[in-house]
């Protein structure tokens, strides 16, 4: 199994970032029903104003090849498009459990 962890930093004031983060989180949480290789996903919106990152997701898929299947799936691409205009930074770690 592979754990896929991604953090996002968004552009804009706090209200704008929170609005986008909420919409993106809702779309991500719907993905397990749409993407067969996605065993689970957990999404959190940062509530600590002293930190710079806005949202984190942790997904579990069977193999590293499945990370690519998940990333390229049309439902994931549609979810990612929600933040395309406000995404400032993204960091990712994938590791085998």
PDB file of C-alpha atoms in Angstrom:
ATOM      1  CA  UNK A   1       0.000   0.000   0.000  1.00  0.00           C
ATOM      2  CA  UNK A   2       1.087   3.566  -0.677  1.00  0.00           C
ATOM      3  CA  UNK A   3       0.296   6.594   1.425  1.00  0.00           C
ATOM      4  CA  UNK A   4       0.064   9.760  -0.655  1.00  0.00           C
ATOM      5  CA  UNK A   5       0.301  12.976   1.393  1.00  0.00           C
ATOM      6  CA  UNK A   6      -0.098  16.391  -0.203  1.00  0.00           C
ATOM      7  CA  UNK A   7      -0.201  19.878   1.333  1.00  0.00           C
ATOM      8  CA  UNK A   8      -1.412  23.005  -0.436  1.00  0.00           C
ATOM      9  CA  UNK A   9      -0.797  26.693   0.094  1.00  0.00           C
ATOM     10  CA  UNK A  10      -3.397  28.927  -1.537  1.00  0.00           C
ATOM     11  CA  UNK A  11      -3.324  32.578  -2.638  1.00  0.00           C
ATOM     12  CA  UNK A  12      -5.652  35.310  -1.400  1.00  0.00           C
ATOM     13  CA  UNK A  13      -6.915  36.614   1.890  1.00  0.00           C
ATOM     14  CA  UNK A  14      -8.052  34.246   4.628  1.00  0.00           C
ATOM     15  CA  UNK A  15     -11.695  34.238   3.517  1.00  0.00           C
ATOM     16  CA  UNK A  16     -10.837  33.455  -0.104  1.00  0.00           C
ATOM     17  CA  UNK A  17      -8.423  30.693   0.859  1.00  0.00           C
ATOM     18  CA  UNK A  18     -10.965  29.137   3.219  1.00  0.00           C
ATOM     19  CA  UNK A  19     -13.705  29.202   0.566  1.00  0.00           C
ATOM     20  CA  UNK A  20     -11.493  27.453  -1.989  1.00  0.00           C
ATOM     21  CA  UNK A  21     -10.161  25.002   0.597  1.00  0.00           C
ATOM     22  CA  UNK A  22     -13.694  23.997   1.616  1.00  0.00           C
ATOM     23  CA  UNK A  23     -14.837  23.461  -1.968  1.00  0.00           C
ATOM     24  CA  UNK A  24     -11.691  21.519  -2.810  1.00  0.00           C
ATOM     25  CA  UNK A  25     -11.994  19.399   0.338  1.00  0.00           C
ATOM     26  CA  UNK A  26     -15.597  18.490  -0.480  1.00  0.00           C
ATOM     27  CA  UNK A  27     -14.598  17.425  -3.991  1.00  0.00           C
ATOM     28  CA  UNK A  28     -11.668  15.361  -2.693  1.00  0.00           C
ATOM     29  CA  UNK A  29     -13.826  13.595  -0.098  1.00  0.00           C
ATOM     30  CA  UNK A  30     -16.156  12.439  -2.891  1.00  0.00           C
ATOM     31  CA  UNK A  31     -13.345  10.741  -4.840  1.00  0.00           C
ATOM     32  CA  UNK A  32     -13.312   7.264  -3.206  1.00  0.00           C
ATOM     33  CA  UNK A  33     -16.756   6.572  -4.676  1.00  0.00           C
ATOM     34  CA  UNK A  34     -15.473   7.563  -8.142  1.00  0.00           C
ATOM     35  CA  UNK A  35     -11.921   6.196  -8.307  1.00  0.00           C
ATOM     36  CA  UNK A  36     -11.638   2.422  -7.763  1.00  0.00           C
ATOM     37  CA  UNK A  37      -7.930   2.409  -6.750  1.00  0.00           C
ATOM     38  CA  UNK A  38      -8.509   5.024  -4.045  1.00  0.00           C
ATOM     39  CA  UNK A  39      -8.905   2.990  -0.858  1.00  0.00           C
ATOM     40  CA  UNK A  40      -9.302   6.007   1.407  1.00  0.00           C
ATOM     41  CA  UNK A  41      -8.796   9.734   1.585  1.00  0.00           C
ATOM     42  CA  UNK A  42      -8.634  12.100   4.534  1.00  0.00           C
ATOM     43  CA  UNK A  43      -8.706  15.852   4.008  1.00  0.00           C
ATOM     44  CA  UNK A  44      -8.073  18.566   6.566  1.00  0.00           C
ATOM     45  CA  UNK A  45      -8.229  22.338   6.434  1.00  0.00           C
ATOM     46  CA  UNK A  46      -5.610  24.073   8.566  1.00  0.00           C
ATOM     47  CA  UNK A  47      -7.105  25.863  11.554  1.00  0.00           C
ATOM     48  CA  UNK A  48      -3.814  27.221  12.904  1.00  0.00           C
ATOM     49  CA  UNK A  49      -3.412  30.838  11.699  1.00  0.00           C
ATOM     50  CA  UNK A  50       0.287  30.766  12.617  1.00  0.00           C
ATOM     51  CA  UNK A  51       0.964  28.222   9.838  1.00  0.00           C
ATOM     52  CA  UNK A  52       1.294  28.874   6.112  1.00  0.00           C
ATOM     53  CA  UNK A  53      -0.277  25.762   4.558  1.00  0.00           C
ATOM     54  CA  UNK A  54      -4.033  25.700   3.977  1.00  0.00           C
ATOM     55  CA  UNK A  55      -5.026  22.092   3.301  1.00  0.00           C
ATOM     56  CA  UNK A  56      -3.660  18.560   3.582  1.00  0.00           C
ATOM     57  CA  UNK A  57      -4.833  15.331   2.052  1.00  0.00           C
ATOM     58  CA  UNK A  58      -3.792  11.801   2.874  1.00  0.00           C
ATOM     59  CA  UNK A  59      -4.823   9.123   0.410  1.00  0.00           C
ATOM     60  CA  UNK A  60      -4.145   5.387   0.357  1.00  0.00           C
ATOM     61  CA  UNK A  61      -3.818   3.376  -2.851  1.00  0.00           C
ATOM     62  CA  UNK A  62      -2.484  -0.162  -3.430  1.00  0.00           C
ATOM     63  CA  UNK A  63       0.682   0.631  -5.461  1.00  0.00           C
ATOM     64  CA  UNK A  64       2.853   3.477  -6.715  1.00  0.00           C
ATOM     65  CA  UNK A  65       1.376   2.902 -10.180  1.00  0.00           C
ATOM     66  CA  UNK A  66      -2.039   3.559  -8.652  1.00  0.00           C
ATOM     67  CA  UNK A  67      -0.885   7.007  -7.515  1.00  0.00           C
ATOM     68  CA  UNK A  68      -0.599   7.909 -11.200  1.00  0.00           C
ATOM     69  CA  UNK A  69      -4.001   6.347 -11.975  1.00  0.00           C
ATOM     70  CA  UNK A  70      -5.565   8.364  -9.151  1.00  0.00           C
ATOM     71  CA  UNK A  71      -3.850  11.586 -10.223  1.00  0.00           C
ATOM     72  CA  UNK A  72      -4.914  11.232 -13.844  1.00  0.00           C
ATOM     73  CA  UNK A  73      -8.483  10.142 -13.174  1.00  0.00           C
ATOM     74  CA  UNK A  74     -11.001  12.660 -14.594  1.00  0.00           C
ATOM     75  CA  UNK A  75     -12.717  13.066 -11.198  1.00  0.00           C
ATOM     76  CA  UNK A  76      -9.397  13.969  -9.556  1.00  0.00           C
ATOM     77  CA  UNK A  77      -8.485  16.324 -12.398  1.00  0.00           C
ATOM     78  CA  UNK A  78     -11.866  18.054 -11.970  1.00  0.00           C
ATOM     79  CA  UNK A  79     -11.333  18.385  -8.212  1.00  0.00           C
ATOM     80  CA  UNK A  80      -7.849  19.837  -8.710  1.00  0.00           C
ATOM     81  CA  UNK A  81      -9.221  22.387 -11.170  1.00  0.00           C
ATOM     82  CA  UNK A  82     -11.143  24.011  -8.287  1.00  0.00           C
ATOM     83  CA  UNK A  83      -7.926  25.495  -6.911  1.00  0.00           C
ATOM     84  CA  UNK A  84      -5.912  25.903 -10.132  1.00  0.00           C
ATOM     85  CA  UNK A  85      -6.185  29.703 -10.095  1.00  0.00           C
ATOM     86  CA  UNK A  86      -5.343  30.098  -6.390  1.00  0.00           C
ATOM     87  CA  UNK A  87      -2.754  27.362  -5.799  1.00  0.00           C
ATOM     88  CA  UNK A  88       0.474  28.978  -4.645  1.00  0.00           C
ATOM     89  CA  UNK A  89       2.420  25.879  -3.608  1.00  0.00           C
ATOM     90  CA  UNK A  90       2.076  22.123  -3.363  1.00  0.00           C
ATOM     91  CA  UNK A  91       4.283  19.577  -1.605  1.00  0.00           C
ATOM     92  CA  UNK A  92       3.908  15.805  -1.801  1.00  0.00           C
ATOM     93  CA  UNK A  93       5.308  12.678  -0.178  1.00  0.00           C
ATOM     94  CA  UNK A  94       4.468   9.141  -1.338  1.00  0.00           C
ATOM     95  CA  UNK A  95       5.683   6.190   0.699  1.00  0.00           C
ATOM     96  CA  UNK A  96       5.052   2.471   0.876  1.00  0.00           C
ATOM     97  CA  UNK A  97       3.358   1.209   4.019  1.00  0.00           C
TER      98      UNK A  97
END
